[in-house]
Amino acid sequence: MHIFISFSLQSTSMNRFELVEKLRELDNPVYSTKMLGLIAGTNSPYVLASRLCSSGVLCRIKNGLYALAGESAEAVATAIIRPSYISFLSALILHGAGTQIPVQVQVAAAASARAVKFANYEITFHRTPARAFGGFHPAKAGSKKYFVAGREKAIADCIARPDLAGDEETESAAA
């Protein structure tokens, strides 16, 4: 059962602080415009989202979808489309098998979607058939949970989709 606290962000900056704290308490790292409006108790959630983005409190992921500034790119990536998990080269890097500094988070998902930018990362979504969907486990970034492929599953995904694997990283992970 969710309890939403109503307050207006117009009067004091303390209310903005309360909203940020309320968002941090939620399990989900991404928030729709509608959700922001319900939590803040406002009739103009688009104006609220715009102001919070302008002040650097929120980052716009895509139209109608936001995350708190400083949120983990991994947690945001797997919350945009569900079910999904981080895989391919991104998972190998998270497991310590890669040598590159990541600029992309590759997500295996049940559905396809356009790539989005978040916190200097490009988050790409790659449709994975239901029969190959599995072999992932939960991980945490701060207080938010995300899903990542196990090392063996990430290697298997890279073999199935070599276009999404870095050559030398895949070879060193398999060794």
PDB file of N, CA and C in Angstrom, residues 75-133:
ATOM      1  N   ALA A  75      20.728   1.128 -12.617  1.00  0.00           N
ATOM      2  CA  ALA A  75      19.387   1.008 -12.040  1.00  0.00           C
ATOM      3  C   ALA A  75      18.345   1.649 -12.947  1.00  0.00           C
ATOM      4  N   VAL A  76      18.681   2.790 -13.513  1.00  0.00           N
ATOM      5  CA  VAL A  76      17.759   3.466 -14.429  1.00  0.00           C
ATOM      6  C   VAL A  76      17.539   2.614 -15.673  1.00  0.00           C
ATOM      7  N   ALA A  77      18.604   2.031 -16.201  1.00  0.00           N
ATOM      8  CA  ALA A  77      18.523   1.259 -17.448  1.00  0.00           C
ATOM      9  C   ALA A  77      17.555   0.091 -17.340  1.00  0.00           C
ATOM     10  N   THR A  78      17.610  -0.649 -16.244  1.00  0.00           N
ATOM     11  CA  THR A  78      16.733  -1.818 -16.127  1.00  0.00           C
ATOM     12  C   THR A  78      15.340  -1.464 -15.625  1.00  0.00           C
ATOM     13  N   ALA A  79      15.119  -0.218 -15.236  1.00  0.00           N
ATOM     14  CA  ALA A  79      13.783   0.202 -14.794  1.00  0.00           C
ATOM     15  C   ALA A  79      12.960   0.801 -15.928  1.00  0.00           C
ATOM     16  N   ILE A  80      13.601   1.182 -17.016  1.00  0.00           N
ATOM     17  CA  ILE A  80      12.877   1.796 -18.132  1.00  0.00           C
ATOM     18  C   ILE A  80      11.965   0.781 -18.803  1.00  0.00           C
ATOM     19  N   ILE A  81      12.495  -0.416 -19.060  1.00  0.00           N
ATOM     20  CA  ILE A  81      11.710  -1.510 -19.650  1.00  0.00           C
ATOM     21  C   ILE A  81      11.830  -2.700 -18.715  1.00  0.00           C
ATOM     22  N   ARG A  82      10.690  -3.308 -18.415  1.00  0.00           N
ATOM     23  CA  ARG A  82      10.716  -4.502 -17.572  1.00  0.00           C
ATOM     24  C   ARG A  82       9.962  -5.610 -18.261  1.00  0.00           C
ATOM     25  N   PRO A  83      10.415  -6.822 -18.242  1.00  0.00           N
ATOM     26  CA  PRO A  83      11.655  -7.284 -17.635  1.00  0.00           C
ATOM     27  C   PRO A  83      12.860  -6.963 -18.514  1.00  0.00           C
ATOM     28  N   SER A  84      13.980  -6.743 -17.853  1.00  0.00           N
ATOM     29  CA  SER A  84      15.231  -6.481 -18.560  1.00  0.00           C
ATOM     30  C   SER A  84      16.399  -6.706 -17.612  1.00  0.00           C
ATOM     31  N   TYR A  85      17.584  -6.839 -18.182  1.00  0.00           N
ATOM     32  CA  TYR A  85      18.793  -6.993 -17.375  1.00  0.00           C
ATOM     33  C   TYR A  85      19.985  -6.479 -18.169  1.00  0.00           C
ATOM     34  N   ILE A  86      21.010  -6.045 -17.470  1.00  0.00           N
ATOM     35  CA  ILE A  86      22.231  -5.576 -18.115  1.00  0.00           C
ATOM     36  C   ILE A  86      23.004  -6.795 -18.578  1.00  0.00           C
ATOM     37  N   SER A  87      23.449  -6.766 -19.820  1.00  0.00           N
ATOM     38  CA  SER A  87      24.159  -7.911 -20.375  1.00  0.00           C
ATOM     39  C   SER A  87      25.223  -7.443 -21.349  1.00  0.00           C
ATOM     40  N   PHE A  88      25.726  -8.391 -22.134  1.00  0.00           N
ATOM     41  CA  PHE A  88      26.728  -8.143 -23.163  1.00  0.00           C
ATOM     42  C   PHE A  88      27.988  -7.543 -22.530  1.00  0.00           C
ATOM     43  N   LEU A  89      28.651  -6.654 -23.221  1.00  0.00           N
ATOM     44  CA  LEU A  89      29.906  -6.072 -22.735  1.00  0.00           C
ATOM     45  C   LEU A  89      29.704  -5.304 -21.432  1.00  0.00           C
ATOM     46  N   SER A  90      28.561  -4.664 -21.263  1.00  0.00           N
ATOM     47  CA  SER A  90      28.290  -3.907 -20.031  1.00  0.00           C
ATOM     48  C   SER A  90      28.322  -4.811 -18.803  1.00  0.00           C
ATOM     49  N   ALA A  91      27.746  -6.000 -18.900  1.00  0.00           N
ATOM     50  CA  ALA A  91      27.756  -6.938 -17.774  1.00  0.00           C
ATOM     51  C   ALA A  91      29.167  -7.451 -17.514  1.00  0.00           C
ATOM     52  N   LEU A  92      29.916  -7.728 -18.580  1.00  0.00           N
ATOM     53  CA  LEU A  92      31.290  -8.196 -18.391  1.00  0.00           C
ATOM     54  C   LEU A  92      32.131  -7.142 -17.677  1.00  0.00           C
ATOM     55  N   ILE A  93      31.934  -5.883 -18.012  1.00  0.00           N
ATOM     56  CA  ILE A  93      32.659  -4.801 -17.338  1.00  0.00           C
ATOM     57  C   ILE A  93      32.249  -4.730 -15.867  1.00  0.00           C
ATOM     58  N   LEU A  94      30.957  -4.882 -15.572  1.00  0.00           N
ATOM     59  CA  LEU A  94      30.502  -4.885 -14.178  1.00  0.00           C
ATOM     60  C   LEU A  94      31.096  -6.046 -13.390  1.00  0.00           C
ATOM     61  N   HIS A  95      31.369  -7.169 -14.073  1.00  0.00           N
ATOM     62  CA  HIS A  95      31.980  -8.330 -13.421  1.00  0.00           C
ATOM     63  C   HIS A  95      33.503  -8.219 -13.361  1.00  0.00           C
ATOM     64  N   GLY A  96      34.048  -7.119 -13.850  1.00  0.00           N
ATOM     65  CA  GLY A  96      35.493  -6.907 -13.789  1.00  0.00           C
ATOM     66  C   GLY A  96      36.260  -7.571 -14.909  1.00  0.00           C
ATOM     67  N   ALA A  97      35.576  -8.016 -15.956  1.00  0.00           N
ATOM     68  CA  ALA A  97      36.244  -8.721 -17.047  1.00  0.00           C
ATOM     69  C   ALA A  97      36.624  -7.802 -18.198  1.00  0.00           C
ATOM     70  N   GLY A  98      36.213  -6.569 -18.165  1.00  0.00           N
ATOM     71  CA  GLY A  98      36.519  -5.639 -19.253  1.00  0.00           C
ATOM     72  C   GLY A  98      37.561  -4.626 -18.831  1.00  0.00           C
ATOM     73  N   THR A  99      38.206  -4.038 -19.811  1.00  0.00           N
ATOM     74  CA  THR A  99      39.234  -3.042 -19.523  1.00  0.00           C
ATOM     75  C   THR A  99      38.824  -1.651 -19.965  1.00  0.00           C
ATOM     76  N   GLN A 100      37.702  -1.544 -20.643  1.00  0.00           N
ATOM     77  CA  GLN A 100      37.270  -0.247 -21.147  1.00  0.00           C
ATOM     78  C   GLN A 100      36.470   0.514 -20.092  1.00  0.00           C
ATOM     79  N   ILE A 101      36.499   1.832 -20.199  1.00  0.00           N
ATOM     80  CA  ILE A 101      35.638   2.664 -19.371  1.00  0.00           C
ATOM     81  C   ILE A 101      34.295   2.725 -20.090  1.00  0.00           C
ATOM     82  N   PRO A 102      33.223   2.283 -19.440  1.00  0.00           N
ATOM     83  CA  PRO A 102      31.941   2.204 -20.142  1.00  0.00           C
ATOM     84  C   PRO A 102      31.341   3.577 -20.434  1.00  0.00           C
ATOM     85  N   VAL A 103      30.814   3.712 -21.640  1.00  0.00           N
ATOM     86  CA  VAL A 103      30.050   4.898 -22.028  1.00  0.00           C
ATOM     87  C   VAL A 103      28.655   4.478 -22.475  1.00  0.00           C
ATOM     88  N   GLN A 104      28.424   3.180 -22.451  1.00  0.00           N
ATOM     89  CA  GLN A 104      27.151   2.631 -22.901  1.00  0.00           C
ATOM     90  C   GLN A 104      26.714   1.549 -21.923  1.00  0.00           C
ATOM     91  N   VAL A 105      25.426   1.501 -21.644  1.00  0.00           N
ATOM     92  CA  VAL A 105      24.848   0.427 -20.847  1.00  0.00           C
ATOM     93  C   VAL A 105      23.970  -0.370 -21.792  1.00  0.00           C
ATOM     94  N   GLN A 106      24.330  -1.635 -21.997  1.00  0.00           N
ATOM     95  CA  GLN A 106      23.597  -2.501 -22.918  1.00  0.00           C
ATOM     96  C   GLN A 106      22.612  -3.345 -22.119  1.00  0.00           C
ATOM     97  N   VAL A 107      21.355  -3.278 -22.515  1.00  0.00           N
ATOM     98  CA  VAL A 107      20.290  -3.939 -21.776  1.00  0.00           C
ATOM     99  C   VAL A 107      19.607  -4.964 -22.667  1.00  0.00           C
ATOM    100  N   ALA A 108      19.505  -6.203 -22.171  1.00  0.00           N
ATOM    101  CA  ALA A 108      18.707  -7.232 -22.837  1.00  0.00           C
ATOM    102  C   ALA A 108      17.291  -7.092 -22.294  1.00  0.00           C
ATOM    103  N   ALA A 109      16.328  -6.969 -23.192  1.00  0.00           N
ATOM    104  CA  ALA A 109      14.952  -6.706 -22.763  1.00  0.00           C
ATOM    105  C   ALA A 109      13.974  -7.570 -23.539  1.00  0.00           C
ATOM    106  N   ALA A 110      12.799  -7.759 -22.960  1.00  0.00           N
ATOM    107  CA  ALA A 110      11.752  -8.529 -23.618  1.00  0.00           C
ATOM    108  C   ALA A 110      11.165  -7.769 -24.797  1.00  0.00           C
ATOM    109  N   ALA A 111      11.293  -6.458 -24.791  1.00  0.00           N
ATOM    110  CA  ALA A 111      10.785  -5.621 -25.881  1.00  0.00           C
ATOM    111  C   ALA A 111      11.904  -4.696 -26.340  1.00  0.00           C
ATOM    112  N   SER A 112      11.791  -4.218 -27.549  1.00  0.00           N
ATOM    113  CA  SER A 112      12.807  -3.291 -28.039  1.00  0.00           C
ATOM    114  C   SER A 112      12.371  -1.860 -27.751  1.00  0.00           C
ATOM    115  N   ALA A 113      13.340  -0.979 -27.683  1.00  0.00           N
ATOM    116  CA  ALA A 113      13.064   0.441 -27.452  1.00  0.00           C
ATOM    117  C   ALA A 113      14.220   1.246 -28.014  1.00  0.00           C
ATOM    118  N   ARG A 114      13.975   2.517 -28.211  1.00  0.00           N
ATOM    119  CA  ARG A 114      15.026   3.405 -28.688  1.00  0.00           C
ATOM    120  C   ARG A 114      16.041   3.655 -27.581  1.00  0.00           C
ATOM    121  N   ALA A 115      17.263   3.913 -27.988  1.00  0.00           N
ATOM    122  CA  ALA A 115      18.316   4.248 -27.033  1.00  0.00           C
ATOM    123  C   ALA A 115      18.005   5.589 -26.376  1.00  0.00           C
ATOM    124  N   VAL A 116      18.435   5.733 -25.135  1.00  0.00           N
ATOM    125  CA  VAL A 116      18.259   6.989 -24.404  1.00  0.00           C
ATOM    126  C   VAL A 116      19.595   7.398 -23.800  1.00  0.00           C
ATOM    127  N   LYS A 117      19.725   8.672 -23.506  1.00  0.00           N
ATOM    128  CA  LYS A 117      20.919   9.204 -22.840  1.00  0.00           C
ATOM    129  C   LYS A 117      20.570   9.482 -21.387  1.00  0.00           C
ATOM    130  N   PHE A 118      21.479   9.094 -20.496  1.00  0.00           N
ATOM    131  CA  PHE A 118      21.320   9.395 -19.081  1.00  0.00           C
ATOM    132  C   PHE A 118      22.691   9.448 -18.429  1.00  0.00           C
ATOM    133  N   ALA A 119      22.986  10.545 -17.775  1.00  0.00           N
ATOM    134  CA  ALA A 119      24.217  10.710 -16.988  1.00  0.00           C
ATOM    135  C   ALA A 119      25.470  10.323 -17.775  1.00  0.00           C
ATOM    136  N   ASN A 120      25.640  10.880 -18.937  1.00  0.00           N
ATOM    137  CA  ASN A 120      26.806  10.626 -19.797  1.00  0.00           C
ATOM    138  C   ASN A 120      26.898   9.192 -20.303  1.00  0.00           C
ATOM    139  N   TYR A 121      25.837   8.438 -20.193  1.00  0.00           N
ATOM    140  CA  TYR A 121      25.770   7.079 -20.725  1.00  0.00           C
ATOM    141  C   TYR A 121      24.717   7.027 -21.820  1.00  0.00           C
ATOM    142  N   GLU A 122      24.963   6.176 -22.781  1.00  0.00           N
ATOM    143  CA  GLU A 122      23.924   5.848 -23.748  1.00  0.00           C
ATOM    144  C   GLU A 122      23.378   4.490 -23.331  1.00  0.00           C
ATOM    145  N   ILE A 123      22.093   4.416 -23.079  1.00  0.00           N
ATOM    146  CA  ILE A 123      21.453   3.164 -22.684  1.00  0.00           C
ATOM    147  C   ILE A 123      20.781   2.593 -23.920  1.00  0.00           C
ATOM    148  N   THR A 124      21.235   1.396 -24.328  1.00  0.00           N
ATOM    149  CA  THR A 124      20.672   0.756 -25.515  1.00  0.00           C
ATOM    150  C   THR A 124      19.922  -0.507 -25.099  1.00  0.00           C
ATOM    151  N   PHE A 125      18.815  -0.755 -25.783  1.00  0.00           N
ATOM    152  CA  PHE A 125      17.962  -1.897 -25.477  1.00  0.00           C
ATOM    153  C   PHE A 125      17.990  -2.865 -26.647  1.00  0.00           C
ATOM    154  N   HIS A 126      18.178  -4.145 -26.337  1.00  0.00           N
ATOM    155  CA  HIS A 126      18.280  -5.173 -27.370  1.00  0.00           C
ATOM    156  C   HIS A 126      17.284  -6.279 -27.046  1.00  0.00           C
ATOM    157  N   ARG A 127      16.374  -6.492 -27.985  1.00  0.00           N
ATOM    158  CA  ARG A 127      15.325  -7.495 -27.778  1.00  0.00           C
ATOM    159  C   ARG A 127      15.954  -8.876 -27.679  1.00  0.00           C
ATOM    160  N   THR A 128      15.550  -9.588 -26.644  1.00  0.00           N
ATOM    161  CA  THR A 128      16.055 -10.933 -26.394  1.00  0.00           C
ATOM    162  C   THR A 128      14.868 -11.885 -26.398  1.00  0.00           C
ATOM    163  N   PRO A 129      14.955 -12.988 -27.149  1.00  0.00           N
ATOM    164  CA  PRO A 129      13.832 -13.937 -27.185  1.00  0.00           C
ATOM    165  C   PRO A 129      13.545 -14.524 -25.800  1.00  0.00           C
ATOM    166  N   ALA A 130      12.306 -14.886 -25.562  1.00  0.00           N
ATOM    167  CA  ALA A 130      11.884 -15.414 -24.259  1.00  0.00           C
ATOM    168  C   ALA A 130      12.677 -16.658 -23.871  1.00  0.00           C
ATOM    169  N   ARG A 131      13.025 -17.483 -24.844  1.00  0.00           N
ATOM    170  CA  ARG A 131      13.753 -18.720 -24.530  1.00  0.00           C
ATOM    171  C   ARG A 131      15.170 -18.445 -24.029  1.00  0.00           C
ATOM    172  N   ALA A 132      15.717 -17.287 -24.353  1.00  0.00           N
ATOM    173  CA  ALA A 132      17.073 -16.928 -23.923  1.00  0.00           C
ATOM    174  C   ALA A 132      17.063 -15.957 -22.749  1.00  0.00           C
ATOM    175  N   PHE A 133      15.885 -15.667 -22.237  1.00  0.00           N
ATOM    176  CA  PHE A 133      15.761 -14.679 -21.170  1.00  0.00           C
ATOM    177  C   PHE A 133      15.940 -15.367 -19.825  1.00  0.00           C
TER     178      PHE A 133
END
